[in-house]
PDB file of C-alpha atoms in Angstrom:
ATOM      1  CA  UNK A   1      -0.499  -0.273   0.016  1.00 66.00           C
ATOM      2  CA  UNK A   2       2.340   2.422   0.915  1.00 69.00           C
ATOM      3  CA  UNK A   3       4.446   2.395  -1.664  1.00 75.00           C
ATOM      4  CA  UNK A   4       1.608   2.813  -4.244  1.00 77.00           C
ATOM      5  CA  UNK A   5       0.390   5.660  -2.153  1.00 75.00           C
ATOM      6  CA  UNK A   6       3.618   7.229  -2.477  1.00 76.00           C
ATOM      7  CA  UNK A   7       4.547   6.892  -6.043  1.00 74.00           C
ATOM      8  CA  UNK A   8       1.082   8.476  -7.317  1.00 79.00           C
ATOM      9  CA  UNK A   9       2.762  11.773  -5.049  1.00 75.00           C
ATOM     10  CA  UNK A  10       5.395  11.875  -6.967  1.00 78.00           C
ATOM     11  CA  UNK A  11       7.635   9.899  -3.729  1.00 78.00           C
ATOM     12  CA  UNK A  12      10.275   6.592  -3.620  1.00 79.00           C
ATOM     13  CA  UNK A  13      10.202   4.554  -0.675  1.00 79.00           C
ATOM     14  CA  UNK A  14      13.047   2.463   0.127  1.00 76.00           C
ATOM     15  CA  UNK A  15      12.321   0.096   2.666  1.00 77.00           C
ATOM     16  CA  UNK A  16      15.253  -0.597   5.599  1.00 78.00           C
ATOM     17  CA  UNK A  17      14.940  -3.154   8.140  1.00 76.00           C
ATOM     18  CA  UNK A  18      16.626  -1.762  11.071  1.00 76.00           C
ATOM     19  CA  UNK A  19      17.287  -3.455  14.221  1.00 75.00           C
ATOM     20  CA  UNK A  20      16.932  -1.692  17.430  1.00 73.00           C
ATOM     21  CA  UNK A  21      19.973  -1.883  18.826  1.00 75.00           C
ATOM     22  CA  UNK A  22      21.476   0.084  15.546  1.00 77.00           C
ATOM     23  CA  UNK A  23      19.070   3.440  15.349  1.00 78.00           C
ATOM     24  CA  UNK A  24      21.905   4.593  14.264  1.00 78.00           C
ATOM     25  CA  UNK A  25      21.382   3.231  10.642  1.00 81.00           C
ATOM     26  CA  UNK A  26      18.394   5.907  10.691  1.00 82.00           C
ATOM     27  CA  UNK A  27      20.444   8.745  10.870  1.00 81.00           C
ATOM     28  CA  UNK A  28      23.216   7.763   8.422  1.00 85.00           C
ATOM     29  CA  UNK A  29      20.096   7.426   6.018  1.00 83.00           C
ATOM     30  CA  UNK A  30      19.153  11.048   6.557  1.00 83.00           C
ATOM     31  CA  UNK A  31      23.020  11.828   6.597  1.00 82.00           C
ATOM     32  CA  UNK A  32      23.322  10.214   3.077  1.00 82.00           C
ATOM     33  CA  UNK A  33      20.737  12.093   2.163  1.00 79.00           C
ATOM     34  CA  UNK A  34      19.254   8.751   0.916  1.00 78.00           C
ATOM     35  CA  UNK A  35      15.973   9.853   2.560  1.00 83.00           C
ATOM     36  CA  UNK A  36      13.684  12.834   2.891  1.00 86.00           C
ATOM     37  CA  UNK A  37      11.759  11.359   5.554  1.00 89.00           C
ATOM     38  CA  UNK A  38      11.334   8.677   7.531  1.00 89.00           C
ATOM     39  CA  UNK A  39       8.319   5.919   8.063  1.00 90.00           C
ATOM     40  CA  UNK A  40       9.259   4.184  11.413  1.00 88.00           C
ATOM     41  CA  UNK A  41       6.517   1.255  12.200  1.00 85.00           C
ATOM     42  CA  UNK A  42       7.419  -3.062  13.600  1.00 74.00           C
ATOM     43  CA  UNK A  43       8.894  -2.830  17.256  1.00 67.00           C
ATOM     44  CA  UNK A  44       9.254  -0.890  19.832  1.00 72.00           C
ATOM     45  CA  UNK A  45      12.659   1.432  19.210  1.00 78.00           C
ATOM     46  CA  UNK A  46      14.131   3.975  21.304  1.00 82.00           C
ATOM     47  CA  UNK A  47      11.990   7.575  21.744  1.00 86.00           C
ATOM     48  CA  UNK A  48      15.269   8.991  22.917  1.00 88.00           C
ATOM     49  CA  UNK A  49      17.215   8.352  19.463  1.00 86.00           C
ATOM     50  CA  UNK A  50      13.984   9.163  18.243  1.00 89.00           C
ATOM     51  CA  UNK A  51      13.283  12.260  19.036  1.00 92.00           C
ATOM     52  CA  UNK A  52      16.977  13.852  18.659  1.00 90.00           C
ATOM     53  CA  UNK A  53      16.250  13.093  15.446  1.00 89.00           C
ATOM     54  CA  UNK A  54      13.542  15.235  15.001  1.00 91.00           C
ATOM     55  CA  UNK A  55      15.223  18.077  16.667  1.00 92.00           C
ATOM     56  CA  UNK A  56      18.273  17.344  13.986  1.00 91.00           C
ATOM     57  CA  UNK A  57      15.268  18.660  12.182  1.00 89.00           C
ATOM     58  CA  UNK A  58      14.601  15.101   9.902  1.00 90.00           C
ATOM     59  CA  UNK A  59      11.682  14.694   8.896  1.00 92.00           C
ATOM     60  CA  UNK A  60      10.101  11.282  10.804  1.00 92.00           C
ATOM     61  CA  UNK A  61       6.222   9.844  10.758  1.00 93.00           C
ATOM     62  CA  UNK A  62       6.090   6.267  13.356  1.00 93.00           C
ATOM     63  CA  UNK A  63       3.300   3.743  14.452  1.00 91.00           C
ATOM     64  CA  UNK A  64       2.124   2.174  17.311  1.00 86.00           C
ATOM     65  CA  UNK A  65       5.265   3.653  18.787  1.00 88.00           C
ATOM     66  CA  UNK A  66       4.040   6.288  21.529  1.00 88.00           C
ATOM     67  CA  UNK A  67       0.756   8.626  22.158  1.00 87.00           C
ATOM     68  CA  UNK A  68       2.270  11.855  20.625  1.00 87.00           C
ATOM     69  CA  UNK A  69       4.991  14.617  20.906  1.00 87.00           C
ATOM     70  CA  UNK A  70       5.698  17.740  20.841  1.00 88.00           C
ATOM     71  CA  UNK A  71       8.732  17.770  18.537  1.00 91.00           C
ATOM     72  CA  UNK A  72       7.195  19.169  15.487  1.00 90.00           C
ATOM     73  CA  UNK A  73       9.290  17.129  12.658  1.00 92.00           C
ATOM     74  CA  UNK A  74       7.531  13.949  14.620  1.00 94.00           C
ATOM     75  CA  UNK A  75       4.467  12.501  13.637  1.00 94.00           C
ATOM     76  CA  UNK A  76       2.694   9.891  15.394  1.00 94.00           C
ATOM     77  CA  UNK A  77      -0.027   7.654  13.610  1.00 94.00           C
ATOM     78  CA  UNK A  78      -1.998   5.745  15.622  1.00 93.00           C
ATOM     79  CA  UNK A  79      -5.230   3.281  15.582  1.00 93.00           C
ATOM     80  CA  UNK A  80      -7.420   3.463  18.167  1.00 95.00           C
ATOM     81  CA  UNK A  81      -5.785   0.462  20.136  1.00 94.00           C
ATOM     82  CA  UNK A  82      -8.337   0.783  23.288  1.00 96.00           C
ATOM     83  CA  UNK A  83     -11.414   0.358  21.386  1.00 95.00           C
ATOM     84  CA  UNK A  84     -11.061  -1.822  19.038  1.00 95.00           C
ATOM     85  CA  UNK A  85      -9.778  -4.598  22.228  1.00 96.00           C
ATOM     86  CA  UNK A  86     -12.839  -2.528  24.021  1.00 97.00           C
ATOM     87  CA  UNK A  87     -15.454  -3.815  20.486  1.00 96.00           C
ATOM     88  CA  UNK A  88     -13.589  -7.643  20.508  1.00 96.00           C
ATOM     89  CA  UNK A  89     -14.162  -8.100  24.110  1.00 98.00           C
ATOM     90  CA  UNK A  90     -17.729  -7.067  24.923  1.00 98.00           C
ATOM     91  CA  UNK A  91     -18.738  -9.391  22.091  1.00 97.00           C
ATOM     92  CA  UNK A  92     -17.524 -11.767  24.056  1.00 98.00           C
ATOM     93  CA  UNK A  93     -19.026 -10.740  27.217  1.00 98.00           C
ATOM     94  CA  UNK A  94     -22.596  -9.817  25.234  1.00 98.00           C
ATOM     95  CA  UNK A  95     -21.851 -14.083  24.077  1.00 96.00           C
ATOM     96  CA  UNK A  96     -22.150 -14.985  27.810  1.00 97.00           C
ATOM     97  CA  UNK A  97     -18.107 -15.594  28.525  1.00 98.00           C
ATOM     98  CA  UNK A  98     -17.160 -13.959  32.353  1.00 96.00           C
ATOM     99  CA  UNK A  99     -13.349 -16.192  32.376  1.00 97.00           C
ATOM    100  CA  UNK A 100     -12.119 -14.777  29.195  1.00 98.00           C
ATOM    101  CA  UNK A 101      -7.910 -15.246  28.981  1.00 98.00           C
ATOM    102  CA  UNK A 102      -5.845 -12.657  27.620  1.00 98.00           C
ATOM    103  CA  UNK A 103      -3.322 -13.631  24.782  1.00 97.00           C
ATOM    104  CA  UNK A 104      -0.593 -10.186  23.706  1.00 95.00           C
ATOM    105  CA  UNK A 105       2.720  -9.784  24.222  1.00 92.00           C
ATOM    106  CA  UNK A 106       5.121  -7.758  26.264  1.00 89.00           C
ATOM    107  CA  UNK A 107       3.335  -5.137  28.344  1.00 89.00           C
ATOM    108  CA  UNK A 108       5.980  -2.493  27.602  1.00 87.00           C
ATOM    109  CA  UNK A 109       4.870  -1.945  24.194  1.00 89.00           C
ATOM    110  CA  UNK A 110       2.911   0.633  23.114  1.00 90.00           C
ATOM    111  CA  UNK A 111       0.284  -1.152  20.993  1.00 91.00           C
ATOM    112  CA  UNK A 112       0.239  -4.392  24.260  1.00 93.00           C
ATOM    113  CA  UNK A 113      -1.038  -1.758  26.734  1.00 94.00           C
ATOM    114  CA  UNK A 114      -3.925  -0.308  24.557  1.00 95.00           C
ATOM    115  CA  UNK A 115      -5.090  -3.000  23.735  1.00 96.00           C
ATOM    116  CA  UNK A 116      -4.808  -4.456  27.197  1.00 97.00           C
ATOM    117  CA  UNK A 117      -6.854  -1.025  28.722  1.00 97.00           C
ATOM    118  CA  UNK A 118      -9.162  -1.565  26.185  1.00 98.00           C
ATOM    119  CA  UNK A 119      -9.700  -5.493  27.567  1.00 98.00           C
ATOM    120  CA  UNK A 120      -9.930  -4.488  31.280  1.00 98.00           C
ATOM    121  CA  UNK A 121     -12.166  -1.873  30.664  1.00 98.00           C
ATOM    122  CA  UNK A 122     -14.783  -4.115  29.036  1.00 98.00           C
ATOM    123  CA  UNK A 123     -14.331  -6.127  32.089  1.00 98.00           C
ATOM    124  CA  UNK A 124     -15.419  -3.385  34.311  1.00 98.00           C
ATOM    125  CA  UNK A 125     -18.069  -2.720  32.690  1.00 98.00           C
ATOM    126  CA  UNK A 126     -19.650  -6.171  33.095  1.00 98.00           C
ATOM    127  CA  UNK A 127     -18.241  -6.110  37.026  1.00 98.00           C
ATOM    128  CA  UNK A 128     -15.731  -8.337  35.934  1.00 97.00           C
ATOM    129  CA  UNK A 129     -11.893  -8.305  37.548  1.00 94.00           C
ATOM    130  CA  UNK A 130      -9.222  -9.996  35.498  1.00 93.00           C
ATOM    131  CA  UNK A 131      -8.067 -12.839  36.655  1.00 93.00           C
ATOM    132  CA  UNK A 132      -4.287 -12.869  36.163  1.00 93.00           C
ATOM    133  CA  UNK A 133      -3.690 -16.493  35.651  1.00 95.00           C
ATOM    134  CA  UNK A 134      -5.951 -15.807  32.374  1.00 97.00           C
ATOM    135  CA  UNK A 135      -2.985 -13.741  30.454  1.00 97.00           C
ATOM    136  CA  UNK A 136      -0.057 -15.377  28.220  1.00 97.00           C
ATOM    137  CA  UNK A 137       2.777 -13.972  27.036  1.00 96.00           C
ATOM    138  CA  UNK A 138       5.044 -14.511  23.640  1.00 94.00           C
ATOM    139  CA  UNK A 139       6.415 -12.545  20.588  1.00 88.00           C
ATOM    140  CA  UNK A 140       3.523 -10.484  19.599  1.00 81.00           C
ATOM    141  CA  UNK A 141       5.097  -9.667  16.078  1.00 76.00           C
ATOM    142  CA  UNK A 142       5.286 -13.689  15.450  1.00 78.00           C
ATOM    143  CA  UNK A 143       3.395 -16.756  14.835  1.00 76.00           C
ATOM    144  CA  UNK A 144       5.025 -18.869  17.107  1.00 88.00           C
ATOM    145  CA  UNK A 145       4.385 -15.804  19.944  1.00 90.00           C
ATOM    146  CA  UNK A 146       0.869 -16.699  20.355  1.00 94.00           C
ATOM    147  CA  UNK A 147       1.880 -20.953  20.655  1.00 96.00           C
ATOM    148  CA  UNK A 148       3.742 -19.680  23.646  1.00 96.00           C
ATOM    149  CA  UNK A 149       1.587 -17.420  25.538  1.00 97.00           C
ATOM    150  CA  UNK A 150      -1.437 -19.981  25.338  1.00 97.00           C
ATOM    151  CA  UNK A 151       1.435 -22.656  26.478  1.00 97.00           C
ATOM    152  CA  UNK A 152       2.028 -20.295  29.108  1.00 96.00           C
ATOM    153  CA  UNK A 153      -1.327 -19.640  29.917  1.00 97.00           C
ATOM    154  CA  UNK A 154      -3.037 -23.355  29.909  1.00 96.00           C
ATOM    155  CA  UNK A 155      -0.036 -24.065  32.216  1.00 95.00           C
ATOM    156  CA  UNK A 156      -1.303 -21.766  34.661  1.00 94.00           C
ATOM    157  CA  UNK A 157      -4.649 -22.230  34.269  1.00 91.00           C
ATOM    158  CA  UNK A 158      -4.328 -25.855  35.089  1.00 85.00           C
ATOM    159  CA  UNK A 159      -8.341 -27.378  34.860  1.00 86.00           C
ATOM    160  CA  UNK A 160      -9.817 -24.134  35.732  1.00 92.00           C
ATOM    161  CA  UNK A 161      -9.619 -23.183  31.971  1.00 95.00           C
ATOM    162  CA  UNK A 162     -11.212 -19.307  30.594  1.00 97.00           C
ATOM    163  CA  UNK A 163     -13.986 -19.794  27.994  1.00 97.00           C
ATOM    164  CA  UNK A 164     -12.433 -17.682  25.807  1.00 98.00           C
ATOM    165  CA  UNK A 165      -9.608 -16.209  24.676  1.00 98.00           C
ATOM    166  CA  UNK A 166      -8.876 -12.635  22.930  1.00 98.00           C
ATOM    167  CA  UNK A 167      -5.698 -13.338  20.957  1.00 96.00           C
ATOM    168  CA  UNK A 168      -4.291  -8.973  21.026  1.00 94.00           C
ATOM    169  CA  UNK A 169      -2.493  -9.481  17.709  1.00 91.00           C
ATOM    170  CA  UNK A 170      -3.985 -11.511  14.687  1.00 87.00           C
ATOM    171  CA  UNK A 171      -0.762 -12.322  13.940  1.00 88.00           C
ATOM    172  CA  UNK A 172      -0.703 -14.514  17.026  1.00 92.00           C
ATOM    173  CA  UNK A 173      -3.671 -16.357  16.080  1.00 91.00           C
ATOM    174  CA  UNK A 174      -1.782 -18.895  14.246  1.00 91.00           C
ATOM    175  CA  UNK A 175       0.144 -20.432  16.885  1.00 93.00           C
ATOM    176  CA  UNK A 176      -2.418 -19.650  19.448  1.00 94.00           C
ATOM    177  CA  UNK A 177      -4.420 -21.985  17.598  1.00 94.00           C
ATOM    178  CA  UNK A 178      -2.012 -24.913  16.859  1.00 94.00           C
ATOM    179  CA  UNK A 179      -1.340 -25.227  21.147  1.00 96.00           C
ATOM    180  CA  UNK A 180      -5.217 -25.009  21.940  1.00 96.00           C
ATOM    181  CA  UNK A 181      -5.528 -27.976  19.058  1.00 95.00           C
ATOM    182  CA  UNK A 182      -2.590 -30.134  20.812  1.00 96.00           C
ATOM    183  CA  UNK A 183      -4.034 -29.357  24.599  1.00 96.00           C
ATOM    184  CA  UNK A 184      -7.425 -31.397  22.619  1.00 96.00           C
ATOM    185  CA  UNK A 185      -9.012 -28.143  23.093  1.00 96.00           C
ATOM    186  CA  UNK A 186     -11.957 -27.642  20.424  1.00 96.00           C
ATOM    187  CA  UNK A 187     -13.303 -24.108  18.860  1.00 95.00           C
ATOM    188  CA  UNK A 188     -16.028 -23.181  19.693  1.00 94.00           C
ATOM    189  CA  UNK A 189     -16.698 -26.070  21.588  1.00 96.00           C
ATOM    190  CA  UNK A 190     -14.500 -26.386  24.612  1.00 96.00           C
ATOM    191  CA  UNK A 191     -13.396 -22.662  24.437  1.00 97.00           C
ATOM    192  CA  UNK A 192     -14.410 -19.456  22.334  1.00 97.00           C
ATOM    193  CA  UNK A 193     -11.376 -17.049  20.349  1.00 96.00           C
ATOM    194  CA  UNK A 194     -11.919 -13.713  19.096  1.00 96.00           C
ATOM    195  CA  UNK A 195      -8.594 -11.622  17.550  1.00 93.00           C
ATOM    196  CA  UNK A 196      -7.423  -8.101  16.846  1.00 93.00           C
ATOM    197  CA  UNK A 197      -5.862  -6.982  14.218  1.00 87.00           C
ATOM    198  CA  UNK A 198      -7.342  -8.774  10.861  1.00 78.00           C
ATOM    199  CA  UNK A 199      -5.435 -11.796   9.624  1.00 70.00           C
ATOM    200  CA  UNK A 200      -5.515 -13.980   6.046  1.00 68.00           C
ATOM    201  CA  UNK A 201      -5.598 -16.652   8.327  1.00 69.00           C
ATOM    202  CA  UNK A 202      -8.375 -16.362  10.268  1.00 70.00           C
ATOM    203  CA  UNK A 203     -10.844 -17.296   7.616  1.00 69.00           C
ATOM    204  CA  UNK A 204      -9.232 -20.108   6.642  1.00 71.00           C
ATOM    205  CA  UNK A 205      -9.952 -21.956   9.804  1.00 77.00           C
ATOM    206  CA  UNK A 206     -12.335 -24.493  10.428  1.00 76.00           C
ATOM    207  CA  UNK A 207     -14.391 -22.838  12.109  1.00 82.00           C
ATOM    208  CA  UNK A 208     -13.849 -19.277  10.819  1.00 83.00           C
ATOM    209  CA  UNK A 209     -12.507 -17.673  13.687  1.00 87.00           C
ATOM    210  CA  UNK A 210     -13.779 -13.766  14.306  1.00 89.00           C
ATOM    211  CA  UNK A 211     -11.121 -10.775  13.944  1.00 88.00           C
ATOM    212  CA  UNK A 212     -11.833  -7.799  13.831  1.00 88.00           C
ATOM    213  CA  UNK A 213     -10.265  -6.323  11.305  1.00 86.00           C
ATOM    214  CA  UNK A 214      -7.563  -3.032  11.488  1.00 85.00           C
ATOM    215  CA  UNK A 215      -7.299  -1.353   7.807  1.00 85.00           C
ATOM    216  CA  UNK A 216      -3.644  -1.411   6.819  1.00 85.00           C
ATOM    217  CA  UNK A 217      -4.000   0.856   4.089  1.00 86.00           C
ATOM    218  CA  UNK A 218      -5.885   3.450   5.843  1.00 89.00           C
ATOM    219  CA  UNK A 219      -2.650   3.446   8.332  1.00 90.00           C
ATOM    220  CA  UNK A 220      -0.413   3.465   5.093  1.00 88.00           C
ATOM    221  CA  UNK A 221      -2.569   6.536   3.796  1.00 90.00           C
ATOM    222  CA  UNK A 222      -2.508   8.376   6.241  1.00 91.00           C
ATOM    223  CA  UNK A 223       1.423   8.124   7.004  1.00 91.00           C
ATOM    224  CA  UNK A 224       2.670   8.688   3.831  1.00 91.00           C
ATOM    225  CA  UNK A 225      -0.075  12.112   3.838  1.00 89.00           C
ATOM    226  CA  UNK A 226       1.151  13.778   6.497  1.00 91.00           C
ATOM    227  CA  UNK A 227       4.620  13.076   6.177  1.00 91.00           C
ATOM    228  CA  UNK A 228       3.931  14.622   2.479  1.00 90.00           C
ATOM    229  CA  UNK A 229       2.399  17.649   4.174  1.00 89.00           C
ATOM    230  CA  UNK A 230       5.356  18.128   6.820  1.00 91.00           C
ATOM    231  CA  UNK A 231       7.782  18.051   3.738  1.00 89.00           C
ATOM    232  CA  UNK A 232       5.956  20.229   2.329  1.00 86.00           C
ATOM    233  CA  UNK A 233       4.732  22.746   4.311  1.00 80.00           C
ATOM    234  CA  UNK A 234       7.425  22.572   7.110  1.00 74.00           C
ATOM    235  CA  UNK A 235       5.024  22.113  10.104  1.00 75.00           C
ATOM    236  CA  UNK A 236       2.095  21.043  11.135  1.00 82.00           C
ATOM    237  CA  UNK A 237      -1.199  22.282  12.635  1.00 81.00           C
ATOM    238  CA  UNK A 238      -1.587  18.787  14.741  1.00 88.00           C
ATOM    239  CA  UNK A 239       1.612  16.045  13.962  1.00 89.00           C
ATOM    240  CA  UNK A 240      -0.685  13.962  16.300  1.00 92.00           C
ATOM    241  CA  UNK A 241      -3.388  11.477  13.909  1.00 92.00           C
ATOM    242  CA  UNK A 242      -5.709   8.567  16.408  1.00 93.00           C
ATOM    243  CA  UNK A 243      -7.218   6.743  13.699  1.00 92.00           C
ATOM    244  CA  UNK A 244     -10.476   4.915  14.323  1.00 87.00           C
ATOM    245  CA  UNK A 245     -12.246   3.336  11.680  1.00 75.00           C
ATOM    246  CA  UNK A 246     -11.675  -0.456  11.080  1.00 65.00           C
TER     247      UNK A 246
END
């Protein structure tokens, strides 16, 4: 999506994989004039280094890194992770589930924190407290993370299993389903599952898994349009964008 949108605006996209341990590579791209602006997505990178780049007049757009920035050269584009997780959890609650488990990533990540917040909000609205036994934590951006997180949760629960699981990132969904299958748990007879994020995999499971889709094209469009505005105008009226569509 990003390449097509940028091309229509007469810009080109250079894709570079940046190791969080080697953030200086981003600065090298700017210094060498390889790029005029940087779109940073993926893992949670060192925010102090990103702020430093912004203060050096380098133009940067972040996705799901943090809520806002006071530095004019840094754009923050986020989806409404609180609302998305809230909606997904309410769907389970409306279907009568009271023992709901959460499969998620490390709580130091911005996206994980916000989806956890929405999850807890929904439980609170139904007068329920979250049982910390019902959380499994794995790699938020890998299929194997869902597998490890479900194994961890099942190991803690013993015979007192949740009746439903919220998979807070659909990338984790295939691994989570495999772990449930190995444990002899059938969906939806033994446990219900809902995902957040949108995965092509969810439509091909048996049975199909409900998965709240977040529009990747909308995210790409917002990041690139705001970046081109910043490059053309040098300053934005609002550099903190929250996308609420799904």
